[in-house]
PDB file of C-alpha atoms and ligand atoms in Angstrom:
ATOM      1  CA  UNK O  19      49.509 111.880  76.508  1.00  0.00           C
ATOM      2  CA  UNK O  20      48.130 115.172  75.209  1.00  0.00           C
ATOM      3  CA  UNK O  21      49.626 116.910  72.199  1.00  0.00           C
ATOM      4  CA  UNK O  22      51.244 119.668  74.247  1.00  0.00           C
ATOM      5  CA  UNK O  23      53.081 117.111  76.372  1.00  0.00           C
ATOM      6  CA  UNK O  24      54.035 115.091  73.284  1.00  0.00           C
ATOM      7  CA  UNK O  25      55.525 118.233  71.749  1.00  0.00           C
ATOM      8  CA  UNK O  26      57.403 118.903  74.966  1.00  0.00           C
ATOM      9  CA  UNK O  27      58.928 115.410  74.878  1.00  0.00           C
ATOM     10  CA  UNK O  28      60.013 116.096  71.289  1.00  0.00           C
ATOM     11  CA  UNK O  29      61.708 119.329  72.355  1.00  0.00           C
ATOM     12  CA  UNK O  30      63.494 117.525  75.196  1.00  0.00           C
ATOM     13  CA  UNK O  31      64.685 114.862  72.740  1.00  0.00           C
ATOM     14  CA  UNK O  32      66.017 117.592  70.424  1.00  0.00           C
ATOM     15  CA  UNK O  33      67.763 119.305  73.335  1.00  0.00           C
ATOM     16  CA  UNK O  34      69.337 115.989  74.327  1.00  0.00           C
ATOM     17  CA  UNK O  35      71.134 115.971  70.973  1.00  0.00           C
ATOM     18  CA  UNK O  36      72.955 119.099  72.134  1.00  0.00           C
ATOM     19  CA  UNK O  37      74.177 117.632  75.428  1.00  0.00           C
ATOM     20  CA  UNK O  38      77.868 118.070  76.188  1.00  0.00           C
ATOM     21  CA  UNK O  39      78.656 114.854  78.016  1.00  0.00           C
ATOM     22  CA  UNK O  40      82.147 113.693  77.022  1.00  0.00           C
ATOM     23  CA  UNK O  41      82.938 112.375  80.522  1.00  0.00           C
ATOM     24  CA  UNK O  42      79.852 110.319  81.328  1.00  0.00           C
ATOM     25  CA  UNK O  43      78.559 109.676  77.831  1.00  0.00           C
ATOM     26  CA  UNK O  44      75.085 110.103  79.354  1.00  0.00           C
ATOM     27  CA  UNK O  45      73.090 112.693  77.405  1.00  0.00           C
ATOM     28  CA  UNK O  46      70.021 114.283  78.991  1.00  0.00           C
ATOM     29  CA  UNK O  47      67.531 116.697  77.441  1.00  0.00           C
ATOM     30  CA  UNK O  48      64.862 118.700  79.236  1.00  0.00           C
ATOM     31  CA  UNK O  49      62.005 120.943  78.133  1.00  0.00           C
ATOM     32  CA  UNK O  50      60.140 123.096  80.635  1.00  0.00           C
ATOM     33  CA  UNK O  51      56.711 124.428  79.718  1.00  0.00           C
ATOM     34  CA  UNK O  52      55.924 127.802  81.291  1.00  0.00           C
ATOM     35  CA  UNK O  53      52.363 128.737  82.244  1.00  0.00           C
ATOM     36  CA  UNK O  54      52.179 131.170  79.319  1.00  0.00           C
ATOM     37  CA  UNK O  55      52.942 128.388  76.833  1.00  0.00           C
ATOM     38  CA  UNK O  56      56.568 129.240  76.205  1.00  0.00           C
ATOM     39  CA  UNK O  57      59.109 126.394  76.333  1.00  0.00           C
ATOM     40  CA  UNK O  58      62.665 126.465  77.673  1.00  0.00           C
ATOM     41  CA  UNK O  59      65.025 123.642  76.864  1.00  0.00           C
ATOM     42  CA  UNK O  60      68.216 122.427  78.483  1.00  0.00           C
ATOM     43  CA  UNK O  61      70.865 119.769  78.074  1.00  0.00           C
ATOM     44  CA  UNK O  62      73.522 118.595  80.480  1.00  0.00           C
ATOM     45  CA  UNK O  63      76.814 120.464  80.232  1.00  0.00           C
ATOM     46  CA  UNK O  64      79.760 118.598  81.722  1.00  0.00           C
ATOM     47  CA  UNK O  65      83.141 119.923  82.728  1.00  0.00           C
ATOM     48  CA  UNK O  66      86.636 118.498  83.182  1.00  0.00           C
ATOM     49  CA  UNK O  67      86.268 119.246  86.881  1.00  0.00           C
ATOM     50  CA  UNK O  68      83.205 116.940  86.975  1.00  0.00           C
ATOM     51  CA  UNK O  69      81.669 118.808  89.908  1.00  0.00           C
ATOM     52  CA  UNK O  70      80.815 121.831  87.792  1.00  0.00           C
ATOM     53  CA  UNK O  71      78.513 119.740  85.600  1.00  0.00           C
ATOM     54  CA  UNK O  72      75.128 121.304  84.947  1.00  0.00           C
ATOM     55  CA  UNK O  73      72.086 119.023  84.745  1.00  0.00           C
ATOM     56  CA  UNK O  74      69.706 119.435  81.823  1.00  0.00           C
ATOM     57  CA  UNK O  75      66.734 120.212  84.063  1.00  0.00           C
ATOM     58  CA  UNK O  76      68.431 123.054  85.902  1.00  0.00           C
ATOM     59  CA  UNK O  77      69.779 124.503  82.655  1.00  0.00           C
ATOM     60  CA  UNK O  78      66.172 124.677  81.412  1.00  0.00           C
ATOM     61  CA  UNK O  79      64.916 126.091  84.713  1.00  0.00           C
ATOM     62  CA  UNK O  80      67.612 128.755  84.907  1.00  0.00           C
ATOM     63  CA  UNK O  81      66.901 129.853  81.338  1.00  0.00           C
ATOM     64  CA  UNK O  82      63.200 130.125  82.079  1.00  0.00           C
ATOM     65  CA  UNK O  83      63.610 132.064  85.317  1.00  0.00           C
ATOM     66  CA  UNK O  84      66.187 134.367  83.750  1.00  0.00           C
ATOM     67  CA  UNK O  85      63.623 135.067  81.015  1.00  0.00           C
ATOM     68  CA  UNK O  86      61.105 136.115  83.657  1.00  0.00           C
ATOM     69  CA  UNK O  87      59.064 132.913  83.997  1.00  0.00           C
ATOM     70  CA  UNK O  88      58.139 131.638  87.448  1.00  0.00           C
ATOM     71  CA  UNK O  89      55.056 129.543  86.796  1.00  0.00           C
ATOM     72  CA  UNK O  90      55.378 126.210  85.088  1.00  0.00           C
ATOM     73  CA  UNK O  91      52.947 123.664  83.648  1.00  0.00           C
ATOM     74  CA  UNK O  92      55.104 120.619  82.866  1.00  0.00           C
ATOM     75  CA  UNK O  93      58.650 119.317  82.460  1.00  0.00           C
ATOM     76  CA  UNK O  94      59.766 116.677  79.977  1.00  0.00           C
ATOM     77  CA  UNK O  95      63.067 114.825  80.390  1.00  0.00           C
ATOM     78  CA  UNK O  96      64.554 112.468  77.809  1.00  0.00           C
ATOM     79  CA  UNK O  97      67.442 110.128  78.661  1.00  0.00           C
ATOM     80  CA  UNK O  98      68.325 106.462  78.320  1.00  0.00           C
ATOM     81  CA  UNK O  99      66.391 104.482  80.902  1.00  0.00           C
ATOM     82  CA  UNK O 100      63.728 107.205  81.408  1.00  0.00           C
ATOM     83  CA  UNK O 101      65.736 108.339  84.407  1.00  0.00           C
ATOM     84  CA  UNK O 102      64.154 110.396  87.171  1.00  0.00           C
ATOM     85  CA  UNK O 103      65.708 113.860  87.716  1.00  0.00           C
ATOM     86  CA  UNK O 104      68.322 113.959  90.484  1.00  0.00           C
ATOM     87  CA  UNK O 105      67.481 115.299  93.933  1.00  0.00           C
ATOM     88  CA  UNK O 106      69.173 118.630  93.314  1.00  0.00           C
ATOM     89  CA  UNK O 107      67.021 119.209  90.231  1.00  0.00           C
ATOM     90  CA  UNK O 108      63.843 118.136  92.023  1.00  0.00           C
ATOM     91  CA  UNK O 109      64.597 120.564  94.857  1.00  0.00           C
ATOM     92  CA  UNK O 110      65.270 123.391  92.389  1.00  0.00           C
ATOM     93  CA  UNK O 111      62.042 122.709  90.512  1.00  0.00           C
ATOM     94  CA  UNK O 112      60.037 122.455  93.757  1.00  0.00           C
ATOM     95  CA  UNK O 113      61.002 126.048  94.508  1.00  0.00           C
ATOM     96  CA  UNK O 114      58.668 127.161  91.712  1.00  0.00           C
ATOM     97  CA  UNK O 115      56.266 124.290  91.040  1.00  0.00           C
ATOM     98  CA  UNK O 116      55.910 121.670  93.803  1.00  0.00           C
ATOM     99  CA  UNK O 117      53.245 119.687  91.944  1.00  0.00           C
ATOM    100  CA  UNK O 118      54.757 119.985  88.467  1.00  0.00           C
ATOM    101  CA  UNK O 119      53.906 117.129  86.087  1.00  0.00           C
ATOM    102  CA  UNK O 120      57.202 115.451  85.128  1.00  0.00           C
ATOM    103  CA  UNK O 121      57.156 113.469  81.874  1.00  0.00           C
ATOM    104  CA  UNK O 122      59.956 110.970  81.463  1.00  0.00           C
ATOM    105  CA  UNK O 123      60.904 109.198  78.252  1.00  0.00           C
ATOM    106  CA  UNK O 124      63.660 107.293  76.566  1.00  0.00           C
ATOM    107  CA  UNK O 125      64.696 108.526  73.117  1.00  0.00           C
ATOM    108  CA  UNK O 126      61.910 107.324  70.845  1.00  0.00           C
ATOM    109  CA  UNK O 127      60.187 105.507  73.685  1.00  0.00           C
ATOM    110  CA  UNK O 128      56.787 105.875  75.337  1.00  0.00           C
ATOM    111  CA  UNK O 129      56.557 108.660  77.934  1.00  0.00           C
ATOM    112  CA  UNK O 130      55.297 108.232  81.493  1.00  0.00           C
ATOM    113  CA  UNK O 131      54.011 111.101  83.622  1.00  0.00           C
ATOM    114  CA  UNK O 132      54.703 111.484  87.328  1.00  0.00           C
ATOM    115  CA  UNK O 133      54.217 114.365  89.714  1.00  0.00           C
ATOM    116  CA  UNK O 134      57.105 116.246  91.272  1.00  0.00           C
ATOM    117  CA  UNK O 135      55.453 115.966  94.698  1.00  0.00           C
ATOM    118  CA  UNK O 136      55.531 112.190  94.288  1.00  0.00           C
ATOM    119  CA  UNK O 137      59.236 112.211  93.415  1.00  0.00           C
ATOM    120  CA  UNK O 138      60.148 114.696  96.165  1.00  0.00           C
ATOM    121  CA  UNK O 139      57.399 114.628  98.813  1.00  0.00           C
ATOM    122  CA  UNK O 140      59.305 116.674 101.372  1.00  0.00           C
ATOM    123  CA  UNK O 141      61.394 119.403  99.712  1.00  0.00           C
ATOM    124  CA  UNK O 142      63.599 121.525 101.900  1.00  0.00           C
ATOM    125  CA  UNK O 143      62.014 124.785 102.999  1.00  0.00           C
ATOM    126  CA  UNK O 144      63.420 127.337 105.379  1.00  0.00           C
ATOM    127  CA  UNK O 145      61.783 130.539 106.390  1.00  0.00           C
ATOM    128  CA  UNK O 146      59.210 132.663 104.632  1.00  0.00           C
ATOM    129  CA  UNK O 147      60.317 134.573 101.569  1.00  0.00           C
ATOM    130  CA  UNK O 148      61.056 138.236 102.047  1.00  0.00           C
ATOM    131  CA  UNK O 149      58.219 140.538 100.915  1.00  0.00           C
TER     132      UNK O 149
HETATM  133  N1  LIG Q  27      72.209 114.529  84.688  1.00  0.00           N
HETATM  134  C1  LIG Q  27      71.233 115.385  84.289  1.00  0.00           C
HETATM  135  O1  LIG Q  27      71.403 116.132  83.318  1.00  0.00           O
HETATM  136  N2  LIG Q  27      70.082 115.419  84.999  1.00  0.00           N
HETATM  137  C2  LIG Q  27      69.833 114.693  86.130  1.00  0.00           C
HETATM  138  O2  LIG Q  27      68.780 114.833  86.734  1.00  0.00           O
HETATM  139  C3  LIG Q  27      70.832 113.757  86.620  1.00  0.00           C
HETATM  140  C4  LIG Q  27      72.074 113.630  85.817  1.00  0.00           C
HETATM  141  C5  LIG Q  27      73.470 114.478  83.939  1.00  0.00           C
HETATM  142  C6  LIG Q  27      74.652 114.971  84.706  1.00  0.00           C
HETATM  143  C7  LIG Q  27      75.789 114.241  84.017  1.00  0.00           C
HETATM  144  O3  LIG Q  27      76.224 115.019  82.917  1.00  0.00           O
HETATM  145  C8  LIG Q  27      75.162 112.968  83.511  1.00  0.00           C
HETATM  146  O4  LIG Q  27      73.759 113.147  83.575  1.00  0.00           O
HETATM  147  C9  LIG Q  27      75.548 111.735  84.298  1.00  0.00           C
HETATM  148  O5  LIG Q  27      75.293 111.902  85.640  1.00  0.00           O
END
């Protein structure tokens, strides 16, 4: 694990501390490394309606894209059980970085790196993007 990825895992662990998860009790933190070296973090944000819950990964992605970033180098996710991002998050990430390295870790545990294309080999695509 290189030092940049190790730092990213640390940022995801910090973000996890800010999760708002009073309904599931399952806190998730994410840190998305943009190609220019900037890092965008996210935590899950739950809601009384349940269905409005935002996943940590998409919070990080939305923050990055809203800040003008569209190229990404790695994503770190920290949660109990080193859980793999859900399908909705994988699809959202694949929009920008189909072969993104995804680093998964438990709080304080050893990270493991996978590739987004391995986790979601056939993302949904429709037609060409408009020019
Ligand atoms: N969650 C994430 O933040 N990321 C995922 O990829 C899957 C699940 C959150 C949503 C909810 O707040 C909690 O984990 C339990 O599902």
